[in-house]
JSON list of C-alpha atoms in Angstrom, two decimals:
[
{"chain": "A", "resi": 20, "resn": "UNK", "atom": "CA", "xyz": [-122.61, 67.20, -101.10]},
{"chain": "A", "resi": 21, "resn": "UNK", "atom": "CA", "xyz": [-120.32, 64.43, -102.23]},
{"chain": "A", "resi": 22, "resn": "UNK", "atom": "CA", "xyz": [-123.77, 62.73, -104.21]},
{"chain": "A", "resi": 23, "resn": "UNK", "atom": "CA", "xyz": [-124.66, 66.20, -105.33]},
{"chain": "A", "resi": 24, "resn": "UNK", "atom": "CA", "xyz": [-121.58, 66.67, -107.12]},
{"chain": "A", "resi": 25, "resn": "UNK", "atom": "CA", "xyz": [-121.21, 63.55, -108.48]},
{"chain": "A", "resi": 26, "resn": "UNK", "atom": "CA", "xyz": [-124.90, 63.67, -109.83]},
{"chain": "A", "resi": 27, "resn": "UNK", "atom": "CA", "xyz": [-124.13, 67.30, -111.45]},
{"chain": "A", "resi": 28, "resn": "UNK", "atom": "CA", "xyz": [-120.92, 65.45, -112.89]},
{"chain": "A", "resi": 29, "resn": "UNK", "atom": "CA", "xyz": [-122.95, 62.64, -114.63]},
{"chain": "A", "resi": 30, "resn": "UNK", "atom": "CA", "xyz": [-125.50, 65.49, -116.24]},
{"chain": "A", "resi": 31, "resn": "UNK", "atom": "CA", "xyz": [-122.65, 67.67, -117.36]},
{"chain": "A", "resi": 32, "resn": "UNK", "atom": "CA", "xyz": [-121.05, 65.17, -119.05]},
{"chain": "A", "resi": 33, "resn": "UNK", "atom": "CA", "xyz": [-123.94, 63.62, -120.59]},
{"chain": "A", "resi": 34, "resn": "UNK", "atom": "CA", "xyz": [-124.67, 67.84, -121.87]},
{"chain": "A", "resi": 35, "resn": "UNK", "atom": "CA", "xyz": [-120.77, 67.26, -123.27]},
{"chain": "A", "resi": 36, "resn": "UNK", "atom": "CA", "xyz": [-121.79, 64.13, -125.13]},
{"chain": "A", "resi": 37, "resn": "UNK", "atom": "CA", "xyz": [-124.66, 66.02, -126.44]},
{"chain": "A", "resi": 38, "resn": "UNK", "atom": "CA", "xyz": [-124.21, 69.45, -127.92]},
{"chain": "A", "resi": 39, "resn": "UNK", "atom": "CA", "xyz": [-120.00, 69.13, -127.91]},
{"chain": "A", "resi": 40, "resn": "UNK", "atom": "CA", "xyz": [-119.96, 65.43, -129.36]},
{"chain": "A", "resi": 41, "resn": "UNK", "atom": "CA", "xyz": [-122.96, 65.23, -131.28]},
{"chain": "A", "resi": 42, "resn": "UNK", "atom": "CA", "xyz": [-123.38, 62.20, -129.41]},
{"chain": "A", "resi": 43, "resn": "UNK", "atom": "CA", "xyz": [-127.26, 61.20, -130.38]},
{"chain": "A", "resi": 44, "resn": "UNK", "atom": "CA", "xyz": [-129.62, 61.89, -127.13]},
{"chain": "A", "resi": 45, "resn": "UNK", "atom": "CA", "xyz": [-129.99, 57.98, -126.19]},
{"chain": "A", "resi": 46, "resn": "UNK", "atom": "CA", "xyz": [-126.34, 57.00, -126.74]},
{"chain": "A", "resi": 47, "resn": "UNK", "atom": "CA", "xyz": [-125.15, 60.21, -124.27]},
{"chain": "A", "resi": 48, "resn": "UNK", "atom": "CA", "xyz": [-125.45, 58.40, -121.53]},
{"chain": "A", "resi": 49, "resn": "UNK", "atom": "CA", "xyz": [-123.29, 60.36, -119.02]},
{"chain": "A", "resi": 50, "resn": "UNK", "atom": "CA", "xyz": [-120.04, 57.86, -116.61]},
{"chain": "A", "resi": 51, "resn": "UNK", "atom": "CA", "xyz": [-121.79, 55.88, -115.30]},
{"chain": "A", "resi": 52, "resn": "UNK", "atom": "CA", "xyz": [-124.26, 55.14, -117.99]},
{"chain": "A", "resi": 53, "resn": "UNK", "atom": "CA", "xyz": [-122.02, 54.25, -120.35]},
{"chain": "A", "resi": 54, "resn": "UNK", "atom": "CA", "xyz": [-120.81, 51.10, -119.13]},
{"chain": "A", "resi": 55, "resn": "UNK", "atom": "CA", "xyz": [-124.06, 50.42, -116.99]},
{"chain": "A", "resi": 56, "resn": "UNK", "atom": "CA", "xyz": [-126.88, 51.82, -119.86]},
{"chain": "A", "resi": 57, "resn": "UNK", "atom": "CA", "xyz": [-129.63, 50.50, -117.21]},
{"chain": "A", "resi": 58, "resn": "UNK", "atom": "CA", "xyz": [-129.08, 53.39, -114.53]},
{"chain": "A", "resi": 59, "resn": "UNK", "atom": "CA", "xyz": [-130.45, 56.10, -117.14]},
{"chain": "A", "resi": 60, "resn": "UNK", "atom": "CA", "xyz": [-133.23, 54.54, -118.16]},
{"chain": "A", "resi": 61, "resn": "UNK", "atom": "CA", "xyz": [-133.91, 53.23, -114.05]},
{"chain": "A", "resi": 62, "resn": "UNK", "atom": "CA", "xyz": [-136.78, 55.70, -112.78]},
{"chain": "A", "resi": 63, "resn": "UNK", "atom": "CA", "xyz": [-136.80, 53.94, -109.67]},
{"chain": "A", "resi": 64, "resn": "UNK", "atom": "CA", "xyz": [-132.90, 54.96, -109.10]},
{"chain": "A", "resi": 65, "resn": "UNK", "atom": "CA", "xyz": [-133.92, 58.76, -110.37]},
{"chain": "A", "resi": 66, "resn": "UNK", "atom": "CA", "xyz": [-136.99, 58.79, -108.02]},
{"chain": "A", "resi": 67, "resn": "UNK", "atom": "CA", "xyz": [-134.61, 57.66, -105.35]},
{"chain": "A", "resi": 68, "resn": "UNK", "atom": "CA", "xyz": [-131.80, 59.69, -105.97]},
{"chain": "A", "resi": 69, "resn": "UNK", "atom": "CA", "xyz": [-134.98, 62.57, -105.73]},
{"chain": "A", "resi": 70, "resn": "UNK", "atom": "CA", "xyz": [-136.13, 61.62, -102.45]},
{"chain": "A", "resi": 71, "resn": "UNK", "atom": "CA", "xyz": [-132.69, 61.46, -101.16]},
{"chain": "A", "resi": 72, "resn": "UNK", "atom": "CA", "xyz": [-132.45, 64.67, -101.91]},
{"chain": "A", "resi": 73, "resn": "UNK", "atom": "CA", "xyz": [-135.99, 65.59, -100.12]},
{"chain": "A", "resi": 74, "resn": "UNK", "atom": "CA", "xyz": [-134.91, 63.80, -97.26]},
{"chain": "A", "resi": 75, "resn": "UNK", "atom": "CA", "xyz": [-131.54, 65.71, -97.09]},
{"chain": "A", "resi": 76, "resn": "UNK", "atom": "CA", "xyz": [-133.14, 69.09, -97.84]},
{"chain": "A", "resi": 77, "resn": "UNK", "atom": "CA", "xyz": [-135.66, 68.42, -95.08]},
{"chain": "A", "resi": 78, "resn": "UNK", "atom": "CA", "xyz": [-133.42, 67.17, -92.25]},
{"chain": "A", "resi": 79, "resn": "UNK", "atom": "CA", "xyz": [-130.94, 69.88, -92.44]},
{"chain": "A", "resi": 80, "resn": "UNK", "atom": "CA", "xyz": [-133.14, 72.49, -92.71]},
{"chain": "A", "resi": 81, "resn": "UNK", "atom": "CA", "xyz": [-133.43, 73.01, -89.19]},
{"chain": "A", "resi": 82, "resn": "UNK", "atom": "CA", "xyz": [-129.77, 73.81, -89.00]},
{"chain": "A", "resi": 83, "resn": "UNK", "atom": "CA", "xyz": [-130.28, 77.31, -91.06]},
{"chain": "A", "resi": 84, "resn": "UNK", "atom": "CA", "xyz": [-131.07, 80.18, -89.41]},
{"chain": "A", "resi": 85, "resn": "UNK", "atom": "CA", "xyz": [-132.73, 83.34, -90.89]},
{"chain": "A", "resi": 86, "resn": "UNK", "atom": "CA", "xyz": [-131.72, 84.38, -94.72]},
{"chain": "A", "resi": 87, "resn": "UNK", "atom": "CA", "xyz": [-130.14, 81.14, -95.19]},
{"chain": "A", "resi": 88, "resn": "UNK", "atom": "CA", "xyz": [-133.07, 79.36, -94.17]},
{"chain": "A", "resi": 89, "resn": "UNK", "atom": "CA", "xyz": [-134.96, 80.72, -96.54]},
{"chain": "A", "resi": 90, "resn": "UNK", "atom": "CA", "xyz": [-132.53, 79.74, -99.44]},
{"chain": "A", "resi": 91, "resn": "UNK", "atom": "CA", "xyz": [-132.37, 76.53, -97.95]},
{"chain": "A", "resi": 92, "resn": "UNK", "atom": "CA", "xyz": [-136.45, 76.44, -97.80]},
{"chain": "A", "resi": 93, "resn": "UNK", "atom": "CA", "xyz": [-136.57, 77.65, -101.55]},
{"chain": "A", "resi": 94, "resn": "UNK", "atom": "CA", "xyz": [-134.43, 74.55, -102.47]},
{"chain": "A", "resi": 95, "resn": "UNK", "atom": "CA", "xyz": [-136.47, 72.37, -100.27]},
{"chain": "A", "resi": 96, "resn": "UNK", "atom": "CA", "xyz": [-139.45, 73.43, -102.32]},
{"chain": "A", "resi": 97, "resn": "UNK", "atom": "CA", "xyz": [-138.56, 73.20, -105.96]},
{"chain": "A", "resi": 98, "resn": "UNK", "atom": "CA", "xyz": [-136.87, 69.28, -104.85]},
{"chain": "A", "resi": 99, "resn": "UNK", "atom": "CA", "xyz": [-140.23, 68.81, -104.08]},
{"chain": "A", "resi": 100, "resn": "UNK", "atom": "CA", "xyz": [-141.79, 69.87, -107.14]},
{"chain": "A", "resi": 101, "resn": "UNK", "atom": "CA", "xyz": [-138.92, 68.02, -108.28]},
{"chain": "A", "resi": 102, "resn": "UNK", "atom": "CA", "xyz": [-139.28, 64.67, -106.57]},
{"chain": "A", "resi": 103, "resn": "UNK", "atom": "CA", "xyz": [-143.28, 65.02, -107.54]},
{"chain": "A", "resi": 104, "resn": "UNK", "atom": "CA", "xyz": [-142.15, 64.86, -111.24]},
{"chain": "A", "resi": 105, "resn": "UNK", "atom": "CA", "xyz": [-139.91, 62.01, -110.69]},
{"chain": "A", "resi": 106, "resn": "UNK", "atom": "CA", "xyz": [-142.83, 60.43, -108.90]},
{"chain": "A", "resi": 107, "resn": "UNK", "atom": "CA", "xyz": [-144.85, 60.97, -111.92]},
{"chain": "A", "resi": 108, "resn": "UNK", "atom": "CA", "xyz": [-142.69, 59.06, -114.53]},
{"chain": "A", "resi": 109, "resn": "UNK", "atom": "CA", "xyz": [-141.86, 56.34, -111.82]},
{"chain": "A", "resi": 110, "resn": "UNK", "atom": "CA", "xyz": [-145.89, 55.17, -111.47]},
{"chain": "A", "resi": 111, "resn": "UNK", "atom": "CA", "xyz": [-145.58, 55.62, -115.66]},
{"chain": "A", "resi": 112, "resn": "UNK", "atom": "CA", "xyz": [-142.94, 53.12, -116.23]},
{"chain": "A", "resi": 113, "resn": "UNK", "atom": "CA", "xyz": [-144.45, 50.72, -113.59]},
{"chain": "A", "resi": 114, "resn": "UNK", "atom": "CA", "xyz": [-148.14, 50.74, -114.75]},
{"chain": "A", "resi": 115, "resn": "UNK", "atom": "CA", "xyz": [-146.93, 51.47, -118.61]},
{"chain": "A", "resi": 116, "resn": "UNK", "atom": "CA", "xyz": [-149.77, 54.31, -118.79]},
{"chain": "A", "resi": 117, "resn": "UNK", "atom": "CA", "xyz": [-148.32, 57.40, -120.18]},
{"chain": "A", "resi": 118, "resn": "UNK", "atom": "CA", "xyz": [-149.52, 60.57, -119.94]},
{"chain": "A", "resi": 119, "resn": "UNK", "atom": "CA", "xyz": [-150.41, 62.99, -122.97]},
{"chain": "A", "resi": 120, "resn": "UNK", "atom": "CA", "xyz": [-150.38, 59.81, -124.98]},
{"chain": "A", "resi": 121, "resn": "UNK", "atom": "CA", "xyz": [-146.67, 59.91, -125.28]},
{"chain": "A", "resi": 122, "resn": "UNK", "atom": "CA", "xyz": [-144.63, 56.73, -126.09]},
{"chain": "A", "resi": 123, "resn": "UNK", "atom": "CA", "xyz": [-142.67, 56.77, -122.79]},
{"chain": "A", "resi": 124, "resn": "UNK", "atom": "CA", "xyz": [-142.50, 57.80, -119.23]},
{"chain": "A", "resi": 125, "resn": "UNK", "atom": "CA", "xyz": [-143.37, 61.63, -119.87]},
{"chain": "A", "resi": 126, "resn": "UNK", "atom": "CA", "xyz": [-143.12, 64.70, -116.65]},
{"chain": "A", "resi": 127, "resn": "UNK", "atom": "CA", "xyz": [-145.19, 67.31, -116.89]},
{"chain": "A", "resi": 128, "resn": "UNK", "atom": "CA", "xyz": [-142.84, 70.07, -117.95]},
{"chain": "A", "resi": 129, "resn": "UNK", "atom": "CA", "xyz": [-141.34, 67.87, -119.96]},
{"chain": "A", "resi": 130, "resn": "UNK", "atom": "CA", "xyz": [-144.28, 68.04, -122.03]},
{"chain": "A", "resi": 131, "resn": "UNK", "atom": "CA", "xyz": [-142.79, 71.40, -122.93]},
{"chain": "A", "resi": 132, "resn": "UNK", "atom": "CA", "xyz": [-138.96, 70.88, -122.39]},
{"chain": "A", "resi": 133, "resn": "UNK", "atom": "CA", "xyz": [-136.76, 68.05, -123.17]},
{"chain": "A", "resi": 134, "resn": "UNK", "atom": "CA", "xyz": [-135.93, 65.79, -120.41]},
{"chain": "A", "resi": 135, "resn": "UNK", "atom": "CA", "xyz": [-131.94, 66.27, -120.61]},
{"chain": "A", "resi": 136, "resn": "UNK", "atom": "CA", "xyz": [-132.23, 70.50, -120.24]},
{"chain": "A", "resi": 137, "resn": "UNK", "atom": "CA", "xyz": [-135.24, 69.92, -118.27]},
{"chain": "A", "resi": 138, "resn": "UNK", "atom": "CA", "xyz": [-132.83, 68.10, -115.70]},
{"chain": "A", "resi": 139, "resn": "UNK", "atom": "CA", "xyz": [-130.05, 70.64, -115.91]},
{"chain": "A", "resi": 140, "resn": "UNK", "atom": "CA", "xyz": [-132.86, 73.19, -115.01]},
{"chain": "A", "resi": 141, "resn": "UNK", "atom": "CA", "xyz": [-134.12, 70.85, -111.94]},
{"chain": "A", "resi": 142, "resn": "UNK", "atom": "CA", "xyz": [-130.33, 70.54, -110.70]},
{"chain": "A", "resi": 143, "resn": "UNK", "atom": "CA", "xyz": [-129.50, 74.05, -111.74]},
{"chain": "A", "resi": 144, "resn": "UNK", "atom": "CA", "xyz": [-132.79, 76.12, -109.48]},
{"chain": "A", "resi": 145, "resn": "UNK", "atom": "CA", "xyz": [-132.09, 73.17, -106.64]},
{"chain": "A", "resi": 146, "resn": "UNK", "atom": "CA", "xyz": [-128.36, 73.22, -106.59]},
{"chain": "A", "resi": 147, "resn": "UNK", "atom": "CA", "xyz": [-128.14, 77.63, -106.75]},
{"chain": "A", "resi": 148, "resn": "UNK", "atom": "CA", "xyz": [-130.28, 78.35, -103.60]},
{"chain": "A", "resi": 149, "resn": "UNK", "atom": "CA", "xyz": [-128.38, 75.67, -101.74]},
{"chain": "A", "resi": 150, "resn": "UNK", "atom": "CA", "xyz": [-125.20, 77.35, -102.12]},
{"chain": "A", "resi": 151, "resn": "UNK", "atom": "CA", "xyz": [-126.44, 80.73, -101.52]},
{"chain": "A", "resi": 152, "resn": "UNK", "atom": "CA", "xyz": [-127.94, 79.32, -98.12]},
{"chain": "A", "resi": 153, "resn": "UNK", "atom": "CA", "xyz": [-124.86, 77.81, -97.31]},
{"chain": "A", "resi": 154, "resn": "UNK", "atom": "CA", "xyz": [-122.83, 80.92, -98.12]},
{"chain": "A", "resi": 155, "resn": "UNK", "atom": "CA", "xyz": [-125.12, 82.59, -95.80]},
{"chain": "A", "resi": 156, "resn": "UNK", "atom": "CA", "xyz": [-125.04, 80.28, -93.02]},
{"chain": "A", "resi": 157, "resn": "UNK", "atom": "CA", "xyz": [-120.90, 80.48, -93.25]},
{"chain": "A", "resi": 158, "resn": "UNK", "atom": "CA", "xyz": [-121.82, 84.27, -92.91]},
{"chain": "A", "resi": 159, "resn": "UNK", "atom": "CA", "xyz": [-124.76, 85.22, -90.73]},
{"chain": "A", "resi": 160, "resn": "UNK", "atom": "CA", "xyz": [-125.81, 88.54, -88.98]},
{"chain": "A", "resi": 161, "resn": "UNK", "atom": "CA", "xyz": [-125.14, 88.28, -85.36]},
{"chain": "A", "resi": 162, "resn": "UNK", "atom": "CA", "xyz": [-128.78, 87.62, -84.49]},
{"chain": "A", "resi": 163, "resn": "UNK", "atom": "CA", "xyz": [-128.90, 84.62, -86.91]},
{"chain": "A", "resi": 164, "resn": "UNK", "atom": "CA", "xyz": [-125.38, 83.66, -84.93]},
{"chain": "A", "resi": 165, "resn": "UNK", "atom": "CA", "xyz": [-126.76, 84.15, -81.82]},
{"chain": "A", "resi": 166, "resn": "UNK", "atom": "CA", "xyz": [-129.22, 81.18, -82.62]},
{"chain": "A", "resi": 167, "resn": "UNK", "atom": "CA", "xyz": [-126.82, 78.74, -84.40]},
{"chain": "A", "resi": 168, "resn": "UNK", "atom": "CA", "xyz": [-125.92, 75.65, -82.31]},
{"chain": "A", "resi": 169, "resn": "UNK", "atom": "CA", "xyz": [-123.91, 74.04, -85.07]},
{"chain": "A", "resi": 170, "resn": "UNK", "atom": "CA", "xyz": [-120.11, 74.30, -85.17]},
{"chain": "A", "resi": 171, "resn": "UNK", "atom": "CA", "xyz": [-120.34, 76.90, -87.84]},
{"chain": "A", "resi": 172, "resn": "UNK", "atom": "CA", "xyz": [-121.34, 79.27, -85.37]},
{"chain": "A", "resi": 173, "resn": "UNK", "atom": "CA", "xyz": [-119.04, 82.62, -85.43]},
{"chain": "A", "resi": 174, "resn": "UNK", "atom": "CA", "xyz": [-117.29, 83.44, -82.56]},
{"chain": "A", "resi": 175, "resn": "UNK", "atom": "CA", "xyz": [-115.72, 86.70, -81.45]},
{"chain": "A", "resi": 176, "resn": "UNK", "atom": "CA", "xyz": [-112.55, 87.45, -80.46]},
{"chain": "A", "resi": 177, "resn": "UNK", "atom": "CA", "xyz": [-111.81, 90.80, -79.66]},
{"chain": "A", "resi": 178, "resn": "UNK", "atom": "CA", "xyz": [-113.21, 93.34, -82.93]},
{"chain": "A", "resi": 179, "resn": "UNK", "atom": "CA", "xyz": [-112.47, 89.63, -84.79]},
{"chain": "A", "resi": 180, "resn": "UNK", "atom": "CA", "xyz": [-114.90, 86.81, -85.52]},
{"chain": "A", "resi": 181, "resn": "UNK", "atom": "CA", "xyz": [-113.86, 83.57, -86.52]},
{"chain": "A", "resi": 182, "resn": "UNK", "atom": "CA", "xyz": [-115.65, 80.37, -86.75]},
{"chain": "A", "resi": 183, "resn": "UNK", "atom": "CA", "xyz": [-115.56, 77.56, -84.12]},
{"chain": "A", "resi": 184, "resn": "UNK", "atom": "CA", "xyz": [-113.28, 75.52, -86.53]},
{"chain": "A", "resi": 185, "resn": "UNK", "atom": "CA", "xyz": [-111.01, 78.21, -86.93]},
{"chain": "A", "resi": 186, "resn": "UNK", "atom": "CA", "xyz": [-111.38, 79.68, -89.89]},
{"chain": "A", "resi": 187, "resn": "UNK", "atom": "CA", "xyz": [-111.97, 83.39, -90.31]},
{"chain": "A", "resi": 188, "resn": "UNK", "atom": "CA", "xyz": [-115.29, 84.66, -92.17]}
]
């Protein structure tokens, strides 16, 4: 989650240097950019950051139980669609063959959007079902309880339920 955030930071504050600023599009380079320019222009670090994500998606899936494992599938899709894309402009920039005869390393719904608010959408339609998931795993019916093995699961006390850590939901 830490990565997540930190990777929503860099994109928000690159959208700041953009339409606040007035910052032209290849000087808004986001933190981390600005003092290492490399890391936005690296498609092998976006592809990896991508697959990361897949990975991350896919391995913790198995911990969500009912309605929040659908959200959690939903966001497991689009990252794929996602990492696909990222895919995409990574064999671009190695082979230096773009598509729709564009002058750099070009997605396909890019072809449509620009890359910065195409990105904000990726993270946005990713990021949103993830949350809800995780709201609803912090919050399940009691037959999507009954099969949780994780230390979220909600135990009752009484007419209260509470979670194994302690807190209340």
């Amino acid at each position: 989650m830490a990565v997540v955030l930190a990777h929503w930071a860099e994109h928000l504050v690159q959208a700041v240097q953009i339409w606040y600023l007035g910052w032209p599009r290849p000087q808004a380079r986001g933190v981390l950019g600005m003092p290492f320019p490399w890391l936005i222009s690296s498609e092998w670090l976006h592809y990896g950051y991508a697959l990361v994500m897949l990975a991350g998606l896919w391995l913790l899936r198995s911990g969500f139980q009912g309605s929040a494992r659908r959200w959690w599938t939903a966001a497991l899709a689009i990252q794929f669609w996602h990492h696909l894309e990222h895919l995409l402009l990574l064999v671009q920039a190695q082979t230096g063959h773009f598509i729709a005869g564009q002058p750099v390393p070009t997605s396909l719904l890019q072809l449509v959007a620009p890359r910065v608010e195409l990105h904000v959408f990726y993270n946005t339609v990713v990021f949103l079902p993830m949350v809800v998931a995780v709201y609803r795993h912090l919050r399940p019916t009691e037959t999507e309880a009954s099969a949780m093995t994780c230390s979220c699961r909600p135990h009752k006390f009484g007419d209260r339920v509470a979670l194994a850590s302690g807190a209340g939901i």
